[in-house]
Tab-separated table of C-alpha atoms in Angstrom:
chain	number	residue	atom	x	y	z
A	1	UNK	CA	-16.330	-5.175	23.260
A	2	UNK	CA	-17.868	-8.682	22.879
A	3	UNK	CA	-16.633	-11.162	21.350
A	4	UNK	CA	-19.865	-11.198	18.911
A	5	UNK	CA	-19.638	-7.589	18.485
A	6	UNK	CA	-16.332	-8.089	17.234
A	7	UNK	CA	-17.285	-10.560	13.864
A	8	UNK	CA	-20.732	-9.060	13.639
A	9	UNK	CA	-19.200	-6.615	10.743
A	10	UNK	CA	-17.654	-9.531	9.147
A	11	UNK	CA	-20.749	-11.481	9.392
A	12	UNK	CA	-22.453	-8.836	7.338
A	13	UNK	CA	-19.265	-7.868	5.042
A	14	UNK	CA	-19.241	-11.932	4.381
A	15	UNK	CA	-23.160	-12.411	3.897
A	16	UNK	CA	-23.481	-9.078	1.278
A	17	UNK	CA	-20.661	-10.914	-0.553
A	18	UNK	CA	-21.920	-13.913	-0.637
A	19	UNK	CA	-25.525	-13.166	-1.637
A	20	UNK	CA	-23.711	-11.270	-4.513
A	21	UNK	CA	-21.818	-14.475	-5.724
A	22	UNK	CA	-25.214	-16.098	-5.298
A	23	UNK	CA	-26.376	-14.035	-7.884
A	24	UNK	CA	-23.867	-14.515	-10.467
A	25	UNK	CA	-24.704	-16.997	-13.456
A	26	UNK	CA	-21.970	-20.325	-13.694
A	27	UNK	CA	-20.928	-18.610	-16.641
A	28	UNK	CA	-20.144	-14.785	-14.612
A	29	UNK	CA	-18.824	-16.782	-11.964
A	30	UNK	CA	-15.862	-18.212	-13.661
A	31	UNK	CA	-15.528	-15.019	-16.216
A	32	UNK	CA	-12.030	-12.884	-15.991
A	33	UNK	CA	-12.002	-9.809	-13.937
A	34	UNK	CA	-9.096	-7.700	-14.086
A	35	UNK	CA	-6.773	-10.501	-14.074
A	36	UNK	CA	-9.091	-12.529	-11.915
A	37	UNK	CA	-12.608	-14.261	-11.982
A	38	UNK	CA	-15.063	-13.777	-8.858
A	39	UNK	CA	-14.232	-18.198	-8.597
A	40	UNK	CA	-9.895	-16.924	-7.683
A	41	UNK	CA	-12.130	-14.266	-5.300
A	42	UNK	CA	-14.071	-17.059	-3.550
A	43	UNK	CA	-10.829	-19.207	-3.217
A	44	UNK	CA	-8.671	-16.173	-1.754
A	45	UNK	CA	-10.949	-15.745	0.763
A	46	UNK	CA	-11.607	-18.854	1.734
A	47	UNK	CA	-7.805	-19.072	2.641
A	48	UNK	CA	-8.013	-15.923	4.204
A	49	UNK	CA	-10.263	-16.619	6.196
A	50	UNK	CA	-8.022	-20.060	7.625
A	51	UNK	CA	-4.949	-18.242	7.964
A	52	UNK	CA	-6.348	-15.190	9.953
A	53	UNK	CA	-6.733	-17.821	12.532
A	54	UNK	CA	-3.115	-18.900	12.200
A	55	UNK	CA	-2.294	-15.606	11.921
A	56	UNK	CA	-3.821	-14.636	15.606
A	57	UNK	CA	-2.352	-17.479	17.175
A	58	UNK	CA	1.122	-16.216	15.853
A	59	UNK	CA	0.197	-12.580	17.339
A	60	UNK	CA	-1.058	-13.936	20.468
A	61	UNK	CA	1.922	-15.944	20.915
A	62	UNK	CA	4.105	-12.741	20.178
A	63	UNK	CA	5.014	-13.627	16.890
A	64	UNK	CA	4.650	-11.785	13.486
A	65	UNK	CA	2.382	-13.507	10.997
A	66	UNK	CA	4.271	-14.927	7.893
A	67	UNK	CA	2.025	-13.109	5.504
A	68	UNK	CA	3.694	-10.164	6.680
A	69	UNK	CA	6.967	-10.852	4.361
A	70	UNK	CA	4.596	-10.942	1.077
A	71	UNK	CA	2.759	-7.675	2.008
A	72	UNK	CA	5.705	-5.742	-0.384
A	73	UNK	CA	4.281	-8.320	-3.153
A	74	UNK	CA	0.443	-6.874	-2.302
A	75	UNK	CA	0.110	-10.384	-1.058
A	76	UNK	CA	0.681	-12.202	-4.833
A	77	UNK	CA	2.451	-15.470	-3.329
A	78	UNK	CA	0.254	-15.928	-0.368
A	79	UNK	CA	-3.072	-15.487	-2.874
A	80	UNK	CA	-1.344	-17.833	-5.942
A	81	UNK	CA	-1.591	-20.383	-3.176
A	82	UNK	CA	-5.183	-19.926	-1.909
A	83	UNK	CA	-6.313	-20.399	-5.800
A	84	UNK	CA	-4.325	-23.134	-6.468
A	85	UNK	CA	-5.872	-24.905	-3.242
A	86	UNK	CA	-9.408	-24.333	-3.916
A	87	UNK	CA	-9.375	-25.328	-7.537
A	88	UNK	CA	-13.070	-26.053	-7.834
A	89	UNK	CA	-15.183	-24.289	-10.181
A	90	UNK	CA	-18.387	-24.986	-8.467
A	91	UNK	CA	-20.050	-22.026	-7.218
A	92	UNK	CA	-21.896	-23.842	-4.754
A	93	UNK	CA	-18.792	-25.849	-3.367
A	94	UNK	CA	-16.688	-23.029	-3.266
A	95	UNK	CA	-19.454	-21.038	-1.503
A	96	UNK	CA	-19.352	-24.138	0.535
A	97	UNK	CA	-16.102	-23.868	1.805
A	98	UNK	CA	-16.441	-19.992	2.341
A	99	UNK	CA	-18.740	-20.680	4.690
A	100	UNK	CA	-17.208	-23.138	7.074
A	101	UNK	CA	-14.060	-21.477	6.932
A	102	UNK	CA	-15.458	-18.413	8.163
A	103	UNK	CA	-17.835	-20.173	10.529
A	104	UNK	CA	-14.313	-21.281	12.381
A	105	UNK	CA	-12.756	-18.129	12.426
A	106	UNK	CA	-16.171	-17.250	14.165
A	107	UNK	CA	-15.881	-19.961	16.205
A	108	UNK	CA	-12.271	-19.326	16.820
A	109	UNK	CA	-13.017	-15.998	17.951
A	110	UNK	CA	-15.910	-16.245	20.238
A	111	UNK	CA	-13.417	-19.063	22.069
A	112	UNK	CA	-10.818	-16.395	22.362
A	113	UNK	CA	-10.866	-14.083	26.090
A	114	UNK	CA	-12.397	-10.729	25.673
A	115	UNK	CA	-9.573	-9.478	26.541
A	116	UNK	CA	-7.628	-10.872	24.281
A	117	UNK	CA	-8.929	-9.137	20.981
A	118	UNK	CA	-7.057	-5.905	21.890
A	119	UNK	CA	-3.881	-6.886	23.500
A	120	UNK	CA	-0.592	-6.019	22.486
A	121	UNK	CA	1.449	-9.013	22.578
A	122	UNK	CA	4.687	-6.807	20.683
A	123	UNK	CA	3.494	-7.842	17.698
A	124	UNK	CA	4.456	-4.594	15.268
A	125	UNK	CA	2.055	-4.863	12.090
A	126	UNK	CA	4.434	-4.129	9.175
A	127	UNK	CA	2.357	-0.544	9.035
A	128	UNK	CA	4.010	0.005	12.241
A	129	UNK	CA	0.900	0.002	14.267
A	130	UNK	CA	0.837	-2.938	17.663
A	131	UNK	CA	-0.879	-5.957	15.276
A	132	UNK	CA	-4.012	-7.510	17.658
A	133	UNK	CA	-6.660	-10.114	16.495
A	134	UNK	CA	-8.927	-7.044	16.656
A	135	UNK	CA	-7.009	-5.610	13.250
A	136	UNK	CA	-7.190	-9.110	11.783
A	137	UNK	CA	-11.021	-9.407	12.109
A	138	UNK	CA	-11.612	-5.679	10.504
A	139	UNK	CA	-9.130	-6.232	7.964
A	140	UNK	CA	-10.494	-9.422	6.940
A	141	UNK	CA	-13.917	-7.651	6.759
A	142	UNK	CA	-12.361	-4.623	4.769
A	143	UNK	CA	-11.762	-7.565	2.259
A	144	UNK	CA	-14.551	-8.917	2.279
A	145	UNK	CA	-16.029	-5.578	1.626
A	146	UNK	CA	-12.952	-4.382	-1.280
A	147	UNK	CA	-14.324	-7.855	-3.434
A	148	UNK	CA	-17.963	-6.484	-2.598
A	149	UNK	CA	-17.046	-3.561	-4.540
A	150	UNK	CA	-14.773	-4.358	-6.876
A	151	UNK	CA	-17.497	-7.111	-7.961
A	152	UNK	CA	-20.301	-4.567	-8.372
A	153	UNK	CA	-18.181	-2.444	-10.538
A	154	UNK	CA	-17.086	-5.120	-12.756
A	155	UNK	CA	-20.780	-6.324	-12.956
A	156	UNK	CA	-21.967	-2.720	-13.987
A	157	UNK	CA	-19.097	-2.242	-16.486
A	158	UNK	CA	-20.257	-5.916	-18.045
């Protein structure tokens, strides 16, 4: 596996998504949606995105990622602080942001050693499965494509 073959399904899951918040009018944008509007989406994701690269550096230095400990809370503490960080409303600065931030995880990726995007550095995700930057760049596209859905559903229940 190549480096590029590794993000090229989280290219895609990231480009369907973000054609879809293209879409949306200011007003959709910033509308509720169970609990959350597709803007808190946006800003999750753009913090996702930065801390999946702190999060590989902790695996590939042998250490489990801190998100780990809020996993019991489905993530609620690690996401309240994403959406308080990215506090714009601006679709097109938040989509903005999105991009960049997954540009460097990209970036950070293709600089990594082929060989590192499988290895087991005794990292144990809290699944109980070895955690590898591999499950990091799948999970953050599983994200990407869970919002993908659960955006489409709210838009065809609207």
């Amino acid at each position: 596996m190549s480096n590029q073959n590794a993000t090229h399904s989280l290219n895609q899951t990231y480009q369907d998504f973000a054609k879809l918040i293209l879409s949306l009018s200011d007003e959709k944008f910033l509308s509720s949606m169970d609990g959350w509007s597709p803007r808190d989406v946006v800003a999750h994701l753009i913090g996702w995105n930065g801390l999946m690269i702190e999060s590989s550096l902790s695996i590939l230095a042998g250490k489990p990622p801190f998100y780990y400990d809020d996993a019991p809370n489905d993530y609620s503490h690690v996401n309240a602080i994403f959406t308080e960080k990215h506090v714009s409303r601006s679709k097109q600065e938040l989509l903005a942001e999105l991009k960049a931030s997954i540009e460097n995880f990209e970036a950070f990726i293709s600089a990594l050693p082929v060989e590192e995007l499988m290895a087991d550095h005794g990292v144990v995700h809290y699944g109980g499965s070895p955690a590898t930057v591999t499950r990091i760049i799948h999970s953050l596209a599983g994200d990407y494509q869970y919002h993908t859905r659960q955006l489409m559903e709210w838009l065809n229940r609207c």
